[in-house]
Coordinates of C-alpha atoms in Angstrom, one line a residue:
X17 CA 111.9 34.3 80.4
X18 CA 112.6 33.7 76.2
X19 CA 111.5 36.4 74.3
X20 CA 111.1 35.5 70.9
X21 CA 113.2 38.4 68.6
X22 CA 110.4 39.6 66.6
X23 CA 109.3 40.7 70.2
X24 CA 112.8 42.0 71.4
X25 CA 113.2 43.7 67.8
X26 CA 109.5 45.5 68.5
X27 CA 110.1 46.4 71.8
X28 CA 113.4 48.1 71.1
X29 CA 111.5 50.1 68.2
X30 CA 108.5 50.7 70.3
X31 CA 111.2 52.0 73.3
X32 CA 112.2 54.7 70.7
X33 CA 109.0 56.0 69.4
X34 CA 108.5 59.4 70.4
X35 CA 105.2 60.4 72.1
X36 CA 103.2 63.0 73.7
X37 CA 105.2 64.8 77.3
X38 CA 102.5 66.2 79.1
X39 CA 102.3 68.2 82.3
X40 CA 99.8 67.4 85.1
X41 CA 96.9 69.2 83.6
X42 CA 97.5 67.3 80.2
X43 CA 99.3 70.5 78.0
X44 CA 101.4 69.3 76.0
X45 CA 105.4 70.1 77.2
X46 CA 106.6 68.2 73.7
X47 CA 107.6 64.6 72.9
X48 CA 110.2 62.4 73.7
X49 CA 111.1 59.3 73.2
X50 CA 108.9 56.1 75.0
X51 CA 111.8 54.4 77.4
X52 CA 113.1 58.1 78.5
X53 CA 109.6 59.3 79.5
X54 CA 109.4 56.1 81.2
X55 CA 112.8 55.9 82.6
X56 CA 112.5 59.8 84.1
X57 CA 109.0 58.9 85.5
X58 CA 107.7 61.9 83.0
X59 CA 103.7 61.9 82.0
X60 CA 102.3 61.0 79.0
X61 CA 99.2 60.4 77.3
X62 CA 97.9 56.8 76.2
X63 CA 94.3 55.2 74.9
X64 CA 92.3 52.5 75.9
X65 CA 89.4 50.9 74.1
X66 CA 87.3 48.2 75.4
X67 CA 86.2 46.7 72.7
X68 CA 83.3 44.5 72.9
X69 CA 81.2 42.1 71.0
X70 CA 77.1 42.0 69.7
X71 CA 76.8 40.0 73.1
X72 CA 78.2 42.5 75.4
X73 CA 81.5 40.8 76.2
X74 CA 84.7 42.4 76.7
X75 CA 87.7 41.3 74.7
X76 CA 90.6 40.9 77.1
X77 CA 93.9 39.6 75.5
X78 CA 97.3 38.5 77.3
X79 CA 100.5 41.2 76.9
X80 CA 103.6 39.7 75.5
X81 CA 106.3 38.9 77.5
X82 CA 108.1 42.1 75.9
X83 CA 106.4 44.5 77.2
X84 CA 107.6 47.3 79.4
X85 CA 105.2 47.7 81.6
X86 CA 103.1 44.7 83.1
X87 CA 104.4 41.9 80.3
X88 CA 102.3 38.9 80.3
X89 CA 99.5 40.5 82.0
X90 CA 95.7 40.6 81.2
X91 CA 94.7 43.8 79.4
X92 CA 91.0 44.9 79.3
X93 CA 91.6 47.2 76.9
X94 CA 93.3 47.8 73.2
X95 CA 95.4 50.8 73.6
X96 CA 99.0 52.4 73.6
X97 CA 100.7 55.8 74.3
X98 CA 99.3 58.6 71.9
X99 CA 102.4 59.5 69.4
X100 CA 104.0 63.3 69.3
X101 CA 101.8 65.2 67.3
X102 CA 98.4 62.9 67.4
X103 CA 95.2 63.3 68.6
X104 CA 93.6 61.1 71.1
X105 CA 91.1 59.6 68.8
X106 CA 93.7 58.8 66.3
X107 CA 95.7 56.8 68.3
X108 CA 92.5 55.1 69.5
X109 CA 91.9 54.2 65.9
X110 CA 95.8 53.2 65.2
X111 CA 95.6 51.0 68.2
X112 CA 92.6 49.1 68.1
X113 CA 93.5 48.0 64.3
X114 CA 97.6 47.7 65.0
X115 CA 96.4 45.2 68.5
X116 CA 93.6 43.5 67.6
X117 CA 93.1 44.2 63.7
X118 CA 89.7 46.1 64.0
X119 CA 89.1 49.2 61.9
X120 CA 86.1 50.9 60.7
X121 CA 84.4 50.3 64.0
X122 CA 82.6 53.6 65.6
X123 CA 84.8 54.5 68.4
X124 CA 82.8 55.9 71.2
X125 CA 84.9 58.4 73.7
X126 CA 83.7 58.4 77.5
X127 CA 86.3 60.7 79.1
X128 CA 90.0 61.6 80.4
X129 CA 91.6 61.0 83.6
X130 CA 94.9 61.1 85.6
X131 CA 96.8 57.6 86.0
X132 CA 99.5 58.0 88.6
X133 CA 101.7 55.0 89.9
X134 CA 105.7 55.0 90.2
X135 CA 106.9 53.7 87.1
X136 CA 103.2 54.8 85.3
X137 CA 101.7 58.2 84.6
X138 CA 99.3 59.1 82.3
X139 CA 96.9 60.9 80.8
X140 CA 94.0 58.4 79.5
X141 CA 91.5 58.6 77.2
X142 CA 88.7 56.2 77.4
X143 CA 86.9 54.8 74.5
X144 CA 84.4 51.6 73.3
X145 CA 83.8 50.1 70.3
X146 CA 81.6 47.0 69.5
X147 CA 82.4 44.4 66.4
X148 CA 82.2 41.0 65.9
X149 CA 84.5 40.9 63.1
X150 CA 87.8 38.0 63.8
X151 CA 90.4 39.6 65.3
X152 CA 93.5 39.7 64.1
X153 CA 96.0 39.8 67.0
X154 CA 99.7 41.5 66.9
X155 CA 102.0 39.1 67.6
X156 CA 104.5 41.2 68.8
X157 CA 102.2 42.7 71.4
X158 CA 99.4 40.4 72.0
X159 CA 99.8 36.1 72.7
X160 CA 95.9 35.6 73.0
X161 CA 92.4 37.4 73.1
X162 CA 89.2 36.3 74.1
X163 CA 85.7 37.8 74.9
X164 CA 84.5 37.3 78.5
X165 CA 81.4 38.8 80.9
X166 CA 82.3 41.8 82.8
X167 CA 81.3 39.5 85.8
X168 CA 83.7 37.1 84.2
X169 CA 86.7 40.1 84.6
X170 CA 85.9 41.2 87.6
X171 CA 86.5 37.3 89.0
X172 CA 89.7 37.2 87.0
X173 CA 91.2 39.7 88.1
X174 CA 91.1 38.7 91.7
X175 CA 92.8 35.9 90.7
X176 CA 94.9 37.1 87.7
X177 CA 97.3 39.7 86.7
X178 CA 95.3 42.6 84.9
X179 CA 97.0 45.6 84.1
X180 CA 96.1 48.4 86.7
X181 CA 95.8 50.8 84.6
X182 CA 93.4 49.5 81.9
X183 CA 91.3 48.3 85.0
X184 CA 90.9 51.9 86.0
X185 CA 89.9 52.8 82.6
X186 CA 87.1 49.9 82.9
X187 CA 85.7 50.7 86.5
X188 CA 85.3 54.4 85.3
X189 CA 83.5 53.1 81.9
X190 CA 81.7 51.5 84.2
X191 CA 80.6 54.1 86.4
X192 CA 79.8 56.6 83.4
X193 CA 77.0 53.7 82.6
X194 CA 75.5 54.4 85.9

């Protein structure tokens, strides 16, 4: 696998962020740095926002292979941990325009939950948005995007690797709808 360095050079930087440490009821403990929360299988809190077009698809787009968790994958969802000190919503906002360019866009929050896999736990905010403006795609962090039916998804994923996680976050959208 050849990871290009603007990549490698992201992912190191992304590795030290500091983000939100939170316990299992999602109070904040304090922040520390991305690859040690990871690496000590600590909690912390992350977004995701389906982002959808005037026709009702869902914009999935295809993780670089730099990414920490699940690179290369199929992500329903824009999104990324929530940084020490910010609020859910902002983060939402930071990561729909740093992923896939869109800002200005009404974000619409549908709830929390509690992600919990080995090497991935979180505390997830859920969000939509709908636009139809061109996206304009981080390279470091996204190779491709396109808008498919949810019907379309749930096929892929079958067949596909989807991120876990941002499935979750879809099925319980989903089940808020009714």
């Amino acid at each position: 696998m050849t990871i290009h360095p603007a990549e490698a050079a992201h992912r190191a930087a992304s590795d030290r962020e500091r983000v939100a440490w939170v316990d299992e009821a999602d109070q904040v403990l304090g922040a520390l740095p991305r690859a040690e929360l990871r690496e000590r299988g600590l909690i912390g809190r992350c977004t995701f926002i389906l982002l959808f077009n005037g026709a009702g698809e869902l914009c999935v787009h295809r993780r670089t292979l730099s990414k920490a968790l699940y690179p290369g994958y199929w992500d329903v969802a824009a999104g990324g941990m929530v940084a020490a000190g910010e609020a859910y919503t902002d983060s939402a906002r930071r990561e729909l325009a740093e992923e896939l360019g869109i800002e200005g866009v009404e974000l619409t929050f549908h709830e929390r939950f509690y992600f919990d896999q080995p090497d991935n736990r979180l505390w997830c905010a859920v969000y939509s948005a709908v636009s139809d403006a061109p996206l304009r795609l981080q390279s470091e962090e996204v190779m491709e995007a396109r808008f498919v039916s949810l019907a379309q998804v749930e096929r892929e994923s079958l067949e596909k690797p989807y991120c876990p996680d941002s499935l979750a976050a879809l099925q319980r959208y989903k089940a808020s709808l009714g």
